[in-house]
N, CA and C of each residue as an Amber inpcrd file, in Angstrom:
protein
   318
  92.5690000  87.5790000 158.5050000  93.5120000  87.3670000 157.4360000
  94.9030000  87.7480000 157.9260000  95.9180000  87.1090000 157.3670000
  97.2680000  87.2460000 157.8780000  98.1980000  87.8770000 156.8410000
  98.8800000  88.9540000 157.2510000  99.7670000  89.6990000 156.3620000
 100.9570000  90.2400000 157.1520000 101.9760000  90.7710000 156.4410000
 103.0540000  91.4770000 157.1400000 102.4620000  92.6790000 157.8880000
 103.0940000  93.0730000 158.9630000 102.5440000  94.1090000 159.8480000
 102.3090000  95.4450000 159.1510000 103.1780000  95.8240000 158.2270000
 103.0060000  97.1140000 157.5710000 101.7740000  97.1550000 156.6720000
 101.1370000  96.0100000 156.3970000  99.9180000  95.9720000 155.5910000
  98.6840000  96.4070000 156.3910000  98.7640000  96.3300000 157.7130000
  97.6040000  96.6610000 158.5460000  97.4250000  98.1730000 158.6430000
  96.2170000  98.6460000 158.9430000  95.9690000 100.0920000 159.0280000
  96.8990000 100.7790000 160.0330000  97.3660000 101.9900000 159.6870000
  98.3510000 102.6920000 160.5100000  97.8250000 103.1870000 161.8530000
  96.5080000 103.2400000 162.0380000  95.9920000 103.6820000 163.3440000
  96.1440000 102.5980000 164.4050000  96.4770000 101.3680000 163.9840000
  96.8090000 100.2480000 164.8690000  95.7150000  99.8670000 165.8530000
  94.4540000 100.0940000 165.4740000  93.3680000  99.7330000 166.3880000
  92.0390000  99.6790000 165.6410000  91.2350000  98.6860000 165.9830000
  89.8370000  98.6320000 165.5510000  89.0130000  98.4110000 166.8120000
  87.9090000  99.1410000 166.9260000  87.0800000  99.0570000 168.1310000
  85.6580000  98.6550000 167.7630000  85.1370000  97.6900000 168.4880000
  83.7570000  97.2490000 168.3390000  82.9800000  97.8300000 169.5140000
  81.9510000  98.6110000 169.2140000  81.1930000  99.2970000 170.2720000
  79.7300000  98.8740000 170.2360000  79.0350000  99.2320000 171.2780000
  77.5950000  98.9520000 171.3800000  77.2780000  97.4720000 171.1970000
  78.1330000  96.6180000 171.7460000  77.9200000  95.1710000 171.6670000
  76.7000000  94.8190000 172.5000000  75.8280000  94.0250000 171.9270000
  74.6080000  93.6040000 172.5960000  74.5350000  92.0900000 172.5510000
  74.3060000  91.4430000 173.6960000  74.2050000  89.9970000 173.7860000
  72.8340000  89.6610000 174.3480000  72.1700000  88.6970000 173.7050000
  70.8460000  88.2740000 174.1500000  70.8980000  86.8020000 174.5320000
  70.3340000  86.4610000 175.6800000  70.2690000  85.0900000 176.1650000
  68.8050000  84.7440000 176.4140000  68.3100000  83.7570000 175.7120000
  66.9120000  83.3300000 175.8660000  65.9510000  84.5040000 175.7600000
  66.1910000  85.3840000 174.7940000  65.2920000  86.5070000 174.5520000
  65.4720000  87.6980000 175.4810000  66.4800000  87.6650000 176.3590000
  66.6900000  88.7640000 177.3070000  68.1000000  89.3380000 177.1610000
  68.2300000  90.6160000 177.4090000  69.5380000  91.2710000 177.3760000
  70.4040000  90.7170000 178.5080000  71.5280000  90.1430000 178.1460000
  72.4600000  89.6210000 179.1550000  73.8690000  90.1640000 178.9040000
  73.9440000  91.2970000 178.2250000  75.2300000  91.8950000 177.8740000
  76.1350000  92.0660000 179.0860000  75.5960000  92.5800000 180.1760000
  76.4130000  92.8320000 181.3640000  76.8010000  91.5570000 182.1110000
  76.1550000  90.4300000 181.7800000  76.4690000  89.1580000 182.4330000
  77.6080000  88.4040000 181.7400000  77.9130000  88.7840000 180.5070000
  78.9520000  88.0950000 179.7380000  80.3280000  88.4890000 180.2640000
  81.1790000  87.5100000 180.4500000  82.5530000  87.7450000 180.9030000
  83.4800000  87.5000000 179.7160000  83.8730000  88.5590000 179.0400000
  84.7600000  88.4540000 177.8880000  86.1750000  88.1050000 178.3390000
  86.8980000  87.3670000 177.4920000  88.2950000  87.0440000 177.7530000
  89.1300000  87.5480000 176.5820000  90.2120000  88.2770000 176.8510000
  91.0510000  88.7980000 175.7720000  91.9560000  87.7110000 175.1940000
  91.4620000  87.0140000 174.1800000  92.2180000  85.9210000 173.5720000
  92.5840000  86.2980000 172.1380000  93.7500000  85.8530000 171.6950000
  94.2310000  86.1350000 170.3460000  94.5850000  84.8120000 169.6760000
  94.0420000  84.5940000 168.4870000  94.3070000  83.3570000 167.7550000
  95.7250000  83.3450000 167.1810000  96.1750000  84.4770000 166.6510000
  97.5040000  84.5840000 166.0510000  98.0950000  85.9200000 166.4800000
  99.1510000  85.8900000 167.2610000  99.7360000  87.1170000 167.8130000
 100.6500000  87.8410000 166.8240000 100.5300000  87.5230000 165.5300000
 101.2930000  88.2390000 164.5020000 101.1340000  89.7420000 164.7220000
 102.1990000  90.4780000 164.6190000 102.2010000  91.9470000 164.7560000
 101.8040000  92.4030000 166.1650000 102.0720000  91.5610000 167.1450000
 101.7290000  91.8770000 168.5370000 100.2390000  92.1740000 168.7040000
  99.4010000  91.4450000 167.9640000  97.9480000  91.6280000 168.0780000
  97.5150000  91.3540000 169.5100000  96.6020000  92.1930000 169.9850000
  96.0560000  92.0240000 171.3330000  94.5660000  92.3400000 171.3120000
  93.8110000  91.5650000 172.0610000  92.3980000  91.8610000 172.2810000
  92.3010000  92.6210000 173.5930000  91.4840000  93.6690000 173.6020000
  91.3460000  94.5170000 174.7880000  89.8760000  94.6460000 175.1580000
  89.5470000  94.2270000 176.3610000  88.1820000  94.3480000 176.8510000
  88.0780000  95.6860000 177.5700000  87.4020000  96.6250000 176.9480000
  87.2730000  97.9520000 177.5510000  86.1080000  98.0040000 178.5340000
  85.0110000  97.3810000 178.1860000  83.8700000  97.1790000 179.0830000
  82.9710000  96.1470000 178.4220000  81.8140000  95.8360000 179.0190000
  80.9650000  94.7660000 178.4980000  80.4190000  95.0530000 177.1060000
  80.4760000  96.3040000 176.6670000  79.9390000  96.6600000 175.3570000
  80.9940000  97.1810000 174.3840000  82.2710000  97.1340000 174.7800000
  83.3350000  97.6770000 173.9370000  84.5720000  96.7840000 173.9780000
  84.9760000  96.3120000 172.7920000  86.1710000  95.4790000 172.6620000
  87.0100000  96.0470000 171.5260000  88.3200000  96.1000000 171.7170000
  89.1940000  96.5680000 170.6430000  90.2760000  95.5350000 170.3600000
  90.8160000  95.6260000 169.1520000  91.9640000  94.8190000 168.7530000
  93.0430000  95.8020000 168.3430000  94.2460000  95.6220000 168.8820000
  95.3620000  96.5060000 168.5600000  96.5030000  95.7000000 167.9540000
  97.3770000  96.3800000 167.2230000  98.5240000  95.7520000 166.5880000
  99.6390000  96.7720000 166.4290000 100.8030000  96.3000000 166.0310000
 101.9780000  97.1560000 165.8600000 102.4530000  97.0360000 164.4160000
 102.2560000  98.0850000 163.6190000 102.6370000  98.0400000 162.2050000
 104.1510000  98.0340000 161.9930000 104.9300000  98.3380000 163.0270000
 106.3920000  98.3350000 162.8850000 107.0120000  97.0020000 163.3250000
 106.2090000  96.0960000 163.8080000 106.7250000  94.8080000 164.2920000
 107.1690000  93.9140000 163.1310000 108.0900000  93.0290000 163.4160000
 108.5010000  92.0190000 162.4410000 107.4240000  90.9490000 162.3790000
 107.2710000  90.3440000 161.2240000 106.2580000  89.3140000 161.0240000
 106.8710000  88.1140000 160.3260000 106.3810000  86.9350000 160.6400000
 106.8670000  85.7450000 159.9460000 106.4180000  85.7300000 158.4890000
 105.5520000  86.6720000 158.0980000 105.0650000  86.7590000 156.7210000
 105.7810000  87.8420000 155.9150000 106.7850000  88.4900000 156.4810000
 107.4820000  89.5900000 155.8040000 108.0910000  89.1880000 154.4590000
 108.5460000  87.9660000 154.3300000 109.2130000  87.5490000 153.0950000
 108.3110000  86.7660000 152.1450000 107.0030000  86.7420000 152.4190000
 106.0700000  86.0660000 151.5210000 105.8520000  86.9390000 150.2860000
 105.7320000  86.3000000 149.1290000 105.3890000  87.0310000 147.9070000
 103.8950000  87.3690000 147.9400000 103.4590000  88.2400000 147.0400000
 102.0300000  88.5760000 146.9590000 101.2090000  87.3220000 146.6940000
 101.6880000  86.4410000 145.8150000 100.9520000  85.2060000 145.5170000
 100.9040000  84.2790000 146.7230000 101.9820000  84.1840000 147.4700000
 101.9820000  83.3380000 148.6650000 101.0070000  83.8750000 149.7110000
 100.9600000  85.2090000 149.8680000 100.0040000  85.8050000 150.8080000
  98.5780000  85.5390000 150.3590000  98.3420000  85.6330000 149.0520000
  97.0090000  85.3590000 148.5230000  96.6060000  83.9220000 148.8250000
  97.4800000  82.9850000 148.5420000  97.1890000  81.5690000 148.8030000
  96.9210000  81.3270000 150.2860000  97.6920000  81.9680000 151.1350000
  97.5430000  81.8100000 152.5790000  96.1800000  82.2870000 153.0710000
  95.6740000  83.3590000 152.4660000  94.4570000  84.0040000 152.9610000
  93.1910000  83.6630000 152.1900000  93.2910000  82.8990000 151.1160000
  92.1280000  82.5950000 150.2970000  91.3500000  81.4150000 150.8710000
  90.5250000  81.7180000 151.8760000  89.6290000  80.7300000 152.4870000
  88.5170000  81.4900000 153.1890000  87.5250000  80.8020000 153.6820000
  86.4210000  81.4840000 154.3820000  85.6610000  82.4160000 153.4620000
  85.3260000  83.6070000 153.9640000  84.4990000  84.5570000 153.1980000
  85.1670000  84.9790000 151.8950000  86.4820000  84.9700000 151.8250000
  87.1880000  85.4140000 150.6160000  86.8300000  84.5610000 149.4000000
  86.4910000  83.2970000 149.6080000  86.1740000  82.4120000 148.4790000
  84.8500000  82.7810000 147.8240000  84.0500000  83.6130000 148.4620000
  82.7470000  84.0160000 147.9240000  82.8290000  85.2750000 147.0580000
  83.9810000  85.9370000 147.0300000  84.1420000  87.1650000 146.2580000
  84.5630000  86.7900000 144.8410000  83.7000000  87.0690000 143.8290000
  84.0000000  86.6340000 142.4570000  85.3720000  87.0630000 141.9420000
  85.7800000  88.3050000 142.1730000  87.0760000  88.7690000 141.6730000
  88.2190000  87.9870000 142.3100000  88.0780000  87.6280000 143.5870000
  89.1230000  86.8540000 144.2540000  89.1430000  85.4190000 143.7400000
  87.9410000  84.8580000 143.4640000  87.8890000  83.5100000 142.9090000
  88.6300000  83.4480000 141.5750000  88.4490000  84.4840000 140.7440000
  89.1470000  84.5460000 139.4610000  90.6560000  84.6310000 139.6810000
  91.0820000  85.4910000 140.5930000  92.5130000  85.6320000 140.8730000
  93.0880000  84.3080000 141.3610000  92.3410000  83.5970000 142.2120000
  92.8040000  82.3100000 142.7180000  92.9690000  81.3230000 141.5700000
  92.0210000  81.2960000 140.6370000  92.1260000  80.3700000 139.5120000
  93.3540000  80.6990000 138.6720000  93.7110000  81.9810000 138.5610000
  94.8960000  82.3790000 137.8000000  96.1780000  81.9530000 138.5190000
  96.2150000  82.0810000 139.8330000  97.4250000  81.6840000 140.5630000
  97.5960000  80.1660000 140.5230000  96.4750000  79.4220000 140.4860000
  96.5740000  77.9630000 140.3590000  97.2200000  77.5830000 139.0300000
  96.8780000  78.3160000 137.9670000  97.4400000  78.0330000 136.6460000
  98.9440000  78.2790000 136.6230000  99.4150000  79.1650000 137.5000000
 100.8480000  79.4710000 137.5610000 101.6220000  78.3990000 138.3230000
 100.9170000  77.3930000 138.8280000 101.5850000  76.2930000 139.5000000
 101.9260000  76.5470000 140.9480000 101.2700000  77.5190000 141.5820000
 101.5420000  77.7810000 142.9860000 100.8030000  76.7680000 143.8490000
 101.3330000  76.4460000 145.0030000 100.6810000  75.4490000 145.8650000
  99.3600000  75.9760000 146.4000000  98.4030000  75.0780000 146.5700000
  97.1110000  75.4340000 147.1380000  97.2430000  75.8060000 148.6160000
  98.0610000  75.0920000 149.3300000  98.2480000  75.3430000 150.7570000
  99.7090000  75.6400000 151.0090000  99.9710000  76.6490000 151.8300000
 101.3630000  76.9550000 152.1930000 101.6460000  76.4690000 153.5820000
């Protein structure tokens, strides 16, 4: 999901540990070659490969973002897709923002 940088957690890092990969029923974790790729570099997001079983994502909460001037409703519209559409409270909020005449896609 995409937001202004100050919206992200202040510790500026999330770490995924104990990653396990299975290939044809066998552990192949150490054979996987991870690549640090970032879909959207908003807030200087970076993927960090620490080892075959540990990957982290870091960001900078003080960085400028192209989303800094978005309203709360615009941010909601931007991020309301994927798993978010399955959350009943969010579905209700989305229906309310539609009634206010906000665009479906920004």
